[in-house]
Amino acid sequence: MPRLCLPVIALLLTATACGGPAGQRKDTTPVVVSAIGSDRLLVDPSITAIDTAQAVALAATAEGLVRFDHNGQIEPALAERWAVFDDARSYIFRLGEAAWPDGQPVTAGEIVRVLRRAIAANSKSRLSPYLAVIDEIVEMTPQVIEVRLKSPRPDLLNLFAQPEMAVFRGRNFAGSGPFRIVAGKRDGLLLRPAEEPGDDPKVTPAPQEYVRLRGERAAAAIARFRAGASDLVLGGSLVDWPIIEAAGIAPENVRVDAAVGLFGLAVLHRDGFLSTPQNRAAIAMAIDRNALTSAIAPDWAPAETILPAQMDSAAPPAPGSWMTVAPDQRRALASQRVREWQAVHRGPVDITLALPSGAGATLLWGHLASSMIAIGLTPHRVGLGDPRADLELVDDVAPYDSGRWYLANACRACSDDTATLIAAARDAPDLYNRTHRIAEADAMLASDVAFLPIARPLRWSIVALRLSNWQGNARAWHPLNHLRKQ
């Protein structure tokens, strides 16, 4: 990883910058966590698109029917057990005991009302397009809820475990736990474990069971850890990755998730040089993925296909047409296609990339720009959302394990036939048709080269050794109630 001297880090770290490993906080003190994102932690996810810090705060104070454990696997939350019926069109949840912060029991009716609001058509949640499959949520008895679907979804539990599906009430958006808010909001949230049924309310949790959660920028979060004032930084991505080395964080504290999702360039229009699959493939061939990822982060995994695995597709991930070309011949063929285009249209071939701001994105830009220049293109950089962009970086962890999520998010300017297949997979009447439409859409999108895969999403945390239960996982999700051995 290249060493960068970042002024903001120098200002934040002052005397401790570029020193040795950060000192470990005693395990008899509250766990202090910095989540990268907004310092306004408590928001309603149905009307506001939440960032990482807000998602961590919501999941810590309000749980859904199910939730993720520290391995990224489903575990019980408000529902103590569940069953799936009718070819994954019906999910029956039996509720356990849970209480609001005021001690009143959480009822099935309250859960149903909150979940109906979360899936409403006007919701701002990132999950809204994938929750449209829900036909109805019904209170069957005071202890039983049924979720009825329009089409089969064997992966629905992963969606219901997302923070946006947490059940809460009140202006603090607090729910049944696993933590209660003790104090906030000037210096983040001070959290204590919620009482379990049968707990003695007079027993106070030990100091190390409390959590102080802050939302802040990556530079401030890393500086706080480096100064020995926190135990954990959550929500790191490529954008802020170079700050870790600049701050002198010890390697044993840096953890990288084997996250699955999309990291690549989405084609935003189909005119000019990008009007043909062959030309779009030329850009895909120009990128040396192994060299790019290993130069930025040694543990960063490259990717050449849109789907990371077969998942719920009827076929393995479809290779792009350009992948049949030997790696050592790809740039030569890409250069030839650029020359052929220039011979007809004359003049430079300009390609504009939309990337986020940040030191990590600048490293990425350097590699991508160099690759494009090497085949005769003239690259330009703009910010995300800029209308001048030809290609835009997509960097998202998948919320659930379906090929359709990958295809729908990769398809920005894909062909009408591909878009039709992706919609057909969504509306398929049974699992057989769904898996085959996903496979067909994957093959068509790969052949059309409407998305250029580069790598898996880079997600990292900085973890104090006292948090021995932290575990990397494909979700890149680390719940606050699973940080320490119980």
Coordinates of C-alpha atoms in Angstrom, one line a residue:
M1 CA 0.0 0.0 0.0
P2 CA 1.6 3.3 -1.0
R3 CA 2.5 5.7 1.9
L4 CA 0.6 8.9 1.6
C5 CA 1.2 12.0 3.8
L6 CA -2.3 13.4 4.4
P7 CA -2.5 16.8 6.0
V8 CA -5.7 16.0 7.8
I9 CA -4.1 13.1 9.5
A10 CA -1.1 15.1 10.5
L11 CA -3.3 17.7 12.1
L12 CA -5.4 15.1 13.9
L13 CA -2.6 13.0 15.2
T14 CA -0.1 15.7 16.1
A15 CA 2.5 14.0 18.3
T16 CA 1.4 10.5 17.6
A17 CA 1.5 10.5 13.8
C18 CA 3.5 7.9 12.0
G19 CA 4.4 6.2 15.3
G20 CA 4.1 2.6 16.4
P21 CA 1.1 0.5 17.3
A22 CA -1.8 2.0 19.2
G23 CA -2.0 1.1 22.9
Q24 CA -4.8 -1.2 23.9
R25 CA -7.5 0.1 26.1
K26 CA -8.2 -1.9 29.3
D27 CA -11.0 -4.5 29.2
T28 CA -12.7 -3.0 32.2
T29 CA -13.8 0.1 30.3
P30 CA -16.7 0.6 27.9
V31 CA -16.1 -0.4 24.3
V32 CA -15.7 2.8 22.2
V33 CA -16.7 2.4 18.6
S34 CA -16.4 4.9 15.7
A35 CA -18.6 4.1 12.6
I36 CA -17.7 6.0 9.5
G37 CA -20.6 8.2 8.5
S38 CA -22.9 10.9 9.8
D39 CA -22.7 12.1 13.4
R40 CA -26.5 12.3 13.3
L41 CA -27.0 8.6 14.2
L42 CA -30.8 8.3 14.9
V43 CA -32.9 8.7 11.8
D44 CA -36.0 7.0 10.3
P45 CA -34.7 4.6 7.5
S46 CA -38.0 4.7 5.7
I47 CA -37.7 8.4 4.9
T48 CA -33.9 8.8 4.9
A49 CA -31.3 6.7 3.1
I50 CA -29.0 5.7 5.9
D51 CA -25.2 5.4 5.9
T52 CA -23.0 3.0 7.8
A53 CA -22.9 4.9 11.1
Q54 CA -26.7 5.2 11.1
A55 CA -27.1 1.5 10.2
V56 CA -24.9 0.5 13.1
A57 CA -26.8 2.7 15.5
L58 CA -30.2 1.4 14.3
A59 CA -29.2 -2.2 14.5
A60 CA -27.7 -1.7 18.0
T61 CA -30.9 -0.2 19.4
A62 CA -33.7 -1.8 17.4
E63 CA -33.9 -5.3 15.9
G64 CA -36.1 -6.8 13.3
L65 CA -37.7 -10.2 13.1
V66 CA -34.2 -11.6 12.5
R67 CA -30.6 -10.2 12.5
F68 CA -27.1 -11.1 11.5
D69 CA -24.6 -12.5 13.9
H70 CA -20.8 -11.8 13.9
N71 CA -20.4 -14.4 11.1
G72 CA -22.9 -12.7 8.9
Q73 CA -25.4 -15.6 9.5
I74 CA -29.1 -15.3 10.4
E75 CA -30.0 -15.5 14.0
P76 CA -33.3 -15.0 15.9
A77 CA -34.3 -11.5 17.0
L78 CA -37.9 -10.5 17.6
A79 CA -38.8 -13.9 16.1
E80 CA -37.6 -16.8 18.1
R81 CA -38.2 -19.2 15.2
W82 CA -39.7 -19.3 11.7
A83 CA -40.8 -21.6 8.9
V84 CA -41.0 -21.3 5.1
F85 CA -44.0 -22.6 3.1
D86 CA -45.5 -22.6 -0.4
D87 CA -42.2 -22.8 -2.4
A88 CA -40.8 -19.8 -0.4
R89 CA -43.9 -17.6 -0.9
S90 CA -44.9 -17.7 2.8
Y91 CA -42.8 -17.0 5.9
I92 CA -44.3 -17.7 9.3
F93 CA -42.6 -16.1 12.3
R94 CA -43.2 -17.0 15.9
L95 CA -42.3 -14.1 18.2
G96 CA -40.4 -14.3 21.4
E97 CA -40.6 -12.0 24.4
A98 CA -39.3 -8.5 23.8
A99 CA -39.9 -5.1 25.4
W100 CA -39.7 -1.4 24.4
P101 CA -37.3 0.8 26.4
D102 CA -40.2 1.8 28.7
G103 CA -40.7 -1.9 29.6
Q104 CA -43.9 -2.4 27.6
P105 CA -44.1 -5.6 25.6
V106 CA -43.5 -5.4 21.8
T107 CA -46.7 -6.7 20.1
A108 CA -47.2 -8.4 16.8
G109 CA -49.5 -5.6 15.7
E110 CA -46.8 -3.0 16.3
I111 CA -44.3 -5.1 14.4
V112 CA -46.7 -5.4 11.5
R113 CA -47.3 -1.6 11.3
V114 CA -43.6 -0.7 11.3
L115 CA -42.7 -3.4 8.7
R116 CA -45.6 -2.3 6.4
R117 CA -44.2 1.2 6.6
A118 CA -40.7 0.0 5.8
I119 CA -41.9 -1.7 2.6
A120 CA -44.2 1.2 1.5
A121 CA -43.8 2.3 -2.1
N122 CA -42.6 5.8 -1.1
S123 CA -39.9 4.4 1.2
K124 CA -36.4 5.9 0.7
S125 CA -34.7 2.6 1.8
R126 CA -32.1 1.1 -0.5
L127 CA -34.1 -2.2 -0.1
S128 CA -37.3 -0.8 -1.5
P129 CA -36.9 -2.3 -5.0
Y130 CA -36.3 -5.8 -3.5
L131 CA -39.1 -5.6 -0.9
A132 CA -41.8 -4.9 -3.6
V133 CA -42.2 -8.7 -3.8
I134 CA -44.0 -8.6 -0.4
D135 CA -47.7 -8.9 -0.9
E136 CA -48.9 -8.7 2.7
I137 CA -47.7 -8.8 6.3
V138 CA -50.4 -10.2 8.6
E139 CA -50.8 -10.6 12.3
M140 CA -52.1 -14.1 12.6
T141 CA -52.1 -14.3 16.4
P142 CA -50.5 -12.1 19.1
Q143 CA -47.4 -14.3 18.8
V144 CA -47.4 -15.2 15.0
I145 CA -46.8 -13.0 11.9
E146 CA -47.0 -14.2 8.3
V147 CA -45.2 -12.5 5.4
R148 CA -46.9 -13.4 2.1
L149 CA -45.0 -12.9 -1.2
K150 CA -46.1 -12.4 -4.8
S151 CA -43.2 -14.6 -6.0
P152 CA -40.9 -17.1 -4.3
R153 CA -37.9 -15.7 -2.5
P154 CA -35.8 -18.3 -0.6
D155 CA -33.4 -15.5 0.5
L156 CA -35.9 -13.2 2.1
L157 CA -34.4 -13.6 5.6
N158 CA -31.3 -11.8 4.5
L159 CA -33.4 -8.8 3.6
F160 CA -35.3 -8.9 6.9
A161 CA -32.0 -9.0 8.8
Q162 CA -30.9 -5.6 7.3
P163 CA -31.0 -2.6 9.7
E164 CA -33.6 -0.9 7.6
M165 CA -36.1 -3.6 8.7
A166 CA -35.6 -2.9 12.4
V167 CA -38.7 -2.3 14.5
F168 CA -38.7 0.9 16.5
R169 CA -40.9 3.6 17.8
G170 CA -40.6 7.1 19.3
R171 CA -38.4 10.1 18.3
N172 CA -35.3 8.2 19.3
F173 CA -36.1 5.4 16.9
A174 CA -35.3 3.0 19.6
G175 CA -36.6 -0.6 19.8
S176 CA -36.1 -3.7 21.9
G177 CA -32.3 -3.8 21.7
P178 CA -29.9 -5.5 21.9
F179 CA -28.8 -2.2 23.5
R180 CA -30.6 0.6 25.3
I181 CA -29.7 4.3 24.8
V182 CA -28.4 5.6 28.1
A183 CA -27.2 9.0 26.9
G184 CA -26.6 11.0 23.7
K185 CA -26.3 12.8 21.4
R186 CA -23.5 15.4 21.8
D187 CA -20.8 12.8 22.1
G188 CA -22.4 9.9 20.2
L189 CA -24.6 7.4 22.0
L190 CA -23.8 5.6 25.3
L191 CA -25.4 2.2 25.1
R192 CA -26.0 -0.5 27.7
P193 CA -27.2 -4.1 27.1
A194 CA -31.0 -4.5 27.1
E195 CA -32.5 -6.6 29.8
E196 CA -33.3 -10.2 28.9
P197 CA -36.6 -11.7 30.1
G198 CA -36.1 -12.7 33.8
D199 CA -33.1 -10.4 34.4
D200 CA -33.0 -8.6 37.7
P201 CA -33.5 -4.9 36.8
K202 CA -31.4 -3.9 39.8
V203 CA -28.3 -5.6 38.4
T204 CA -26.1 -3.1 36.6
P205 CA -24.0 -4.3 33.6
A206 CA -20.2 -4.3 34.0
P207 CA -18.5 -1.3 32.5
Q208 CA -17.0 -3.3 29.6
E209 CA -20.5 -4.3 28.6
Y210 CA -21.4 -0.7 27.7
V211 CA -20.7 0.8 24.2
R212 CA -19.9 4.4 23.2
L213 CA -20.9 4.7 19.6
R214 CA -19.9 7.7 17.4
G215 CA -20.5 8.5 13.8
E216 CA -17.6 10.5 12.2
R217 CA -15.4 10.9 9.2
A218 CA -12.8 8.2 8.6
A219 CA -9.8 10.5 9.3
A220 CA -11.2 11.4 12.7
A221 CA -12.1 7.8 13.5
I222 CA -8.7 6.5 12.6
A223 CA -7.0 9.3 14.6
R224 CA -9.1 8.5 17.6
F225 CA -8.1 4.8 17.5
R226 CA -4.4 5.7 16.9
A227 CA -4.5 7.9 20.0
G228 CA -5.8 5.0 22.1
A229 CA -9.2 6.6 22.6
S230 CA -11.3 4.0 20.9
D231 CA -11.4 0.2 20.3
L232 CA -13.0 -0.1 16.9
V233 CA -13.5 1.6 13.6
L234 CA -16.3 0.2 11.4
G235 CA -17.4 0.9 7.8
G236 CA -14.1 1.4 6.0
S237 CA -14.0 1.3 2.2
L238 CA -11.5 1.9 -0.6
V239 CA -12.1 5.7 -0.3
D240 CA -10.3 6.0 3.0
W241 CA -8.0 2.9 2.9
P242 CA -4.7 4.9 2.4
I243 CA -5.3 6.8 5.7
I244 CA -4.6 3.6 7.7
E245 CA -1.0 3.5 6.7
A246 CA -0.5 7.2 6.8
A247 CA -1.8 7.1 10.4
G248 CA 0.6 4.3 11.4
I249 CA -2.0 1.8 12.4
A250 CA -0.4 -1.5 13.4
P251 CA -1.1 -4.3 10.9
E252 CA -2.5 -6.6 13.6
N253 CA -5.3 -4.1 14.2
V254 CA -6.4 -3.9 10.5
R255 CA -9.0 -6.4 9.4
V256 CA -10.4 -6.9 5.8
D257 CA -13.7 -8.5 5.1
A258 CA -14.1 -11.0 2.3
A259 CA -17.1 -9.0 1.3
V260 CA -19.3 -10.0 -1.7
G261 CA -21.0 -7.4 -3.9
L262 CA -20.2 -5.2 -6.9
F263 CA -17.1 -3.2 -7.5
G264 CA -16.7 -2.1 -11.1
L265 CA -17.6 0.4 -13.8
A266 CA -21.2 0.7 -15.0
V267 CA -21.7 1.9 -18.5
L268 CA -24.0 5.0 -18.4
H269 CA -24.8 5.4 -22.1
R270 CA -24.4 3.5 -25.4
D271 CA -23.2 6.1 -27.8
G272 CA -19.8 7.2 -29.2
F273 CA -17.0 4.9 -28.5
L274 CA -19.2 3.0 -26.0
S275 CA -21.8 2.2 -28.6
T276 CA -20.4 -1.3 -29.4
P277 CA -19.7 -4.3 -27.1
Q278 CA -16.3 -4.7 -28.7
N279 CA -15.3 -1.2 -27.7
R280 CA -16.6 -1.6 -24.2
A281 CA -14.7 -4.9 -24.0
A282 CA -11.6 -3.0 -25.0
I283 CA -11.8 -1.0 -21.7
A284 CA -12.4 -4.2 -19.8
M285 CA -9.3 -5.8 -21.3
A286 CA -7.2 -2.7 -20.6
I287 CA -7.6 -3.1 -16.8
D288 CA -5.0 -5.4 -15.1
R289 CA -7.1 -6.4 -12.1
N290 CA -4.5 -8.3 -10.3
A291 CA -2.0 -5.5 -10.5
L292 CA -4.5 -2.9 -9.5
T293 CA -5.8 -4.7 -6.4
S294 CA -2.4 -6.0 -5.2
A295 CA -0.9 -2.5 -5.5
I296 CA -3.6 -0.9 -3.4
A297 CA -4.4 -3.6 -0.8
P298 CA -2.7 -7.1 -0.7
D299 CA -5.8 -8.9 0.5
W300 CA -8.1 -7.3 -2.0
A301 CA -9.7 -9.9 -4.3
P302 CA -10.0 -9.0 -8.1
A303 CA -13.1 -10.1 -10.0
E304 CA -13.9 -10.6 -13.7
T305 CA -17.5 -11.7 -13.6
I306 CA -20.6 -9.9 -12.4
L307 CA -21.8 -12.7 -10.2
P308 CA -19.3 -13.9 -7.6
A309 CA -20.7 -17.4 -7.5
Q310 CA -23.7 -19.3 -9.0
M311 CA -26.0 -18.5 -6.1
D312 CA -29.6 -18.7 -7.3
S313 CA -28.7 -18.8 -11.0
A314 CA -29.3 -21.9 -13.1
A315 CA -25.7 -21.6 -14.4
P316 CA -22.2 -20.6 -13.1
P317 CA -21.2 -16.9 -13.5
A318 CA -21.2 -15.9 -17.1
P319 CA -17.7 -14.8 -18.5
G320 CA -17.5 -11.7 -20.6
S321 CA -16.6 -12.3 -24.2
W322 CA -13.2 -10.5 -23.6
M323 CA -12.3 -13.2 -21.0
T324 CA -11.5 -15.7 -23.8
V325 CA -8.5 -13.5 -24.8
A326 CA -5.3 -14.5 -23.1
P327 CA -4.3 -11.9 -20.4
D328 CA -1.0 -11.1 -22.0
Q329 CA -2.8 -10.3 -25.3
R330 CA -5.7 -8.2 -24.0
R331 CA -4.1 -4.8 -24.1
A332 CA -2.8 -5.3 -27.6
L333 CA -6.3 -6.2 -28.9
A334 CA -7.8 -3.3 -26.9
S335 CA -5.3 -0.9 -28.5
Q336 CA -6.1 -2.2 -32.0
R337 CA -9.9 -1.6 -31.4
V338 CA -9.1 2.0 -30.3
R339 CA -7.0 2.6 -33.4
E340 CA -9.7 1.2 -35.6
W341 CA -12.2 3.6 -34.1
Q342 CA -9.9 6.5 -34.4
A343 CA -9.2 5.7 -38.0
V344 CA -12.9 6.2 -38.8
H345 CA -13.8 9.0 -36.4
R346 CA -10.4 10.8 -36.1
G347 CA -9.3 12.7 -33.1
P348 CA -8.9 11.6 -29.4
V349 CA -11.3 9.1 -27.8
D350 CA -12.3 10.7 -24.5
I351 CA -13.7 8.6 -21.7
T352 CA -15.0 10.2 -18.5
L353 CA -15.1 8.3 -15.3
A354 CA -17.3 9.2 -12.3
L355 CA -15.5 8.3 -9.0
P356 CA -16.0 9.3 -5.4
S357 CA -13.7 11.7 -3.7
G358 CA -11.0 10.5 -1.3
A359 CA -7.4 9.2 -1.3
G360 CA -8.4 5.7 -2.2
A361 CA -10.5 6.7 -5.1
T362 CA -7.5 8.8 -6.4
L363 CA -5.3 5.6 -6.2
L364 CA -8.0 3.8 -8.2
W365 CA -8.1 6.6 -10.7
G366 CA -4.4 6.5 -11.2
H367 CA -4.5 2.8 -12.1
L368 CA -7.6 3.1 -14.4
A369 CA -6.3 6.2 -16.1
S370 CA -3.0 4.6 -16.8
S371 CA -4.7 1.5 -18.2
M372 CA -6.8 3.6 -20.6
I373 CA -3.9 5.8 -21.7
A374 CA -2.0 2.6 -22.5
I375 CA -4.5 1.6 -25.1
G376 CA -4.9 5.1 -26.6
L377 CA -7.9 6.5 -24.7
T378 CA -8.0 9.9 -23.1
P379 CA -9.5 9.6 -19.6
H380 CA -11.1 12.3 -17.5
R381 CA -12.3 12.2 -13.9
V382 CA -15.6 13.7 -12.5
G383 CA -17.5 13.2 -9.3
L384 CA -20.3 10.7 -8.8
G385 CA -23.6 11.8 -10.4
D386 CA -21.9 14.1 -12.9
P387 CA -24.0 14.1 -16.1
R388 CA -20.8 14.2 -18.2
A389 CA -19.7 10.7 -17.1
D390 CA -19.4 7.8 -19.5
L391 CA -18.6 5.2 -16.8
E392 CA -19.4 5.3 -13.1
L393 CA -18.0 3.3 -10.2
V394 CA -20.4 1.0 -8.4
D395 CA -19.1 0.0 -4.9
D396 CA -21.8 -1.9 -3.0
V397 CA -21.9 -4.9 -0.7
A398 CA -24.8 -7.2 -1.6
P399 CA -27.6 -7.1 1.0
Y400 CA -28.7 -10.7 0.1
D401 CA -27.5 -13.7 -1.9
S402 CA -29.4 -13.4 -5.2
G403 CA -28.0 -13.0 -8.7
R404 CA -30.8 -10.7 -9.5
W405 CA -29.4 -8.0 -7.1
Y406 CA -26.1 -8.1 -8.9
L407 CA -27.7 -7.8 -12.4
A408 CA -30.2 -5.1 -11.4
N409 CA -27.4 -3.0 -9.9
A410 CA -25.0 -3.6 -12.8
C411 CA -27.6 -2.7 -15.4
R412 CA -27.4 1.1 -15.8
A413 CA -27.5 1.3 -19.6
C414 CA -27.9 -2.3 -20.5
S415 CA -29.9 -3.5 -23.5
D416 CA -33.7 -3.6 -23.4
D417 CA -33.6 -7.4 -23.8
T418 CA -31.3 -7.7 -20.7
A419 CA -33.5 -5.4 -18.7
T420 CA -36.6 -7.5 -19.7
L421 CA -34.9 -10.7 -18.5
I422 CA -33.9 -9.1 -15.1
A423 CA -37.6 -8.0 -14.7
A424 CA -38.8 -11.5 -15.6
A425 CA -36.5 -13.0 -12.9
R426 CA -38.1 -10.6 -10.4
D427 CA -41.7 -11.6 -11.4
A428 CA -41.0 -15.3 -12.1
P429 CA -43.9 -17.5 -10.8
D430 CA -41.6 -20.3 -9.5
L431 CA -38.0 -20.9 -8.6
Y432 CA -37.2 -22.8 -11.8
N433 CA -38.2 -19.9 -14.0
R434 CA -36.5 -17.4 -11.7
T435 CA -33.1 -19.3 -11.8
H436 CA -33.2 -19.6 -15.5
R437 CA -34.1 -15.9 -16.2
I438 CA -31.2 -14.9 -13.9
A439 CA -28.8 -17.2 -15.8
E440 CA -30.0 -15.8 -19.1
A441 CA -29.8 -12.2 -18.0
D442 CA -26.3 -12.8 -16.6
A443 CA -25.1 -14.3 -19.9
M444 CA -26.6 -11.4 -21.9
L445 CA -25.2 -8.7 -19.6
A446 CA -21.7 -10.3 -19.8
S447 CA -21.8 -10.6 -23.5
D448 CA -23.1 -7.1 -24.0
V449 CA -20.3 -5.8 -21.7
A450 CA -22.5 -3.2 -20.0
F451 CA -20.7 -3.5 -16.7
L452 CA -16.9 -3.9 -16.2
P453 CA -16.1 -5.9 -13.0
I454 CA -12.9 -5.0 -11.3
A455 CA -12.9 -6.5 -7.8
R456 CA -14.9 -7.4 -4.7
P457 CA -15.9 -4.5 -2.6
L458 CA -13.0 -3.5 -0.3
R459 CA -14.3 -3.3 3.3
W460 CA -12.2 -3.0 6.4
S461 CA -12.3 -2.4 10.2
I462 CA -9.7 -1.4 12.7
V463 CA -10.0 -3.7 15.7
A464 CA -8.5 -3.6 19.2
L465 CA -7.2 -7.0 20.4
R466 CA -9.7 -6.9 23.3
L467 CA -12.5 -7.4 20.8
S468 CA -11.7 -11.0 20.3
N469 CA -15.1 -12.0 18.9
W470 CA -14.8 -9.7 15.8
Q471 CA -15.1 -11.9 12.7
G472 CA -14.7 -11.0 9.1
N473 CA -17.6 -12.1 6.9
A474 CA -19.1 -11.7 3.4
R475 CA -21.7 -9.1 4.7
A476 CA -19.0 -6.9 6.1
W477 CA -21.4 -6.5 9.1
H478 CA -20.2 -6.4 12.7
P479 CA -23.0 -6.1 15.3
L480 CA -22.1 -4.4 18.5
N481 CA -23.5 -7.1 20.7
H482 CA -21.0 -9.7 19.2
L483 CA -17.7 -7.9 19.7
R484 CA -16.6 -9.6 22.9
K485 CA -16.8 -13.1 24.2
Q486 CA -19.9 -13.5 26.3

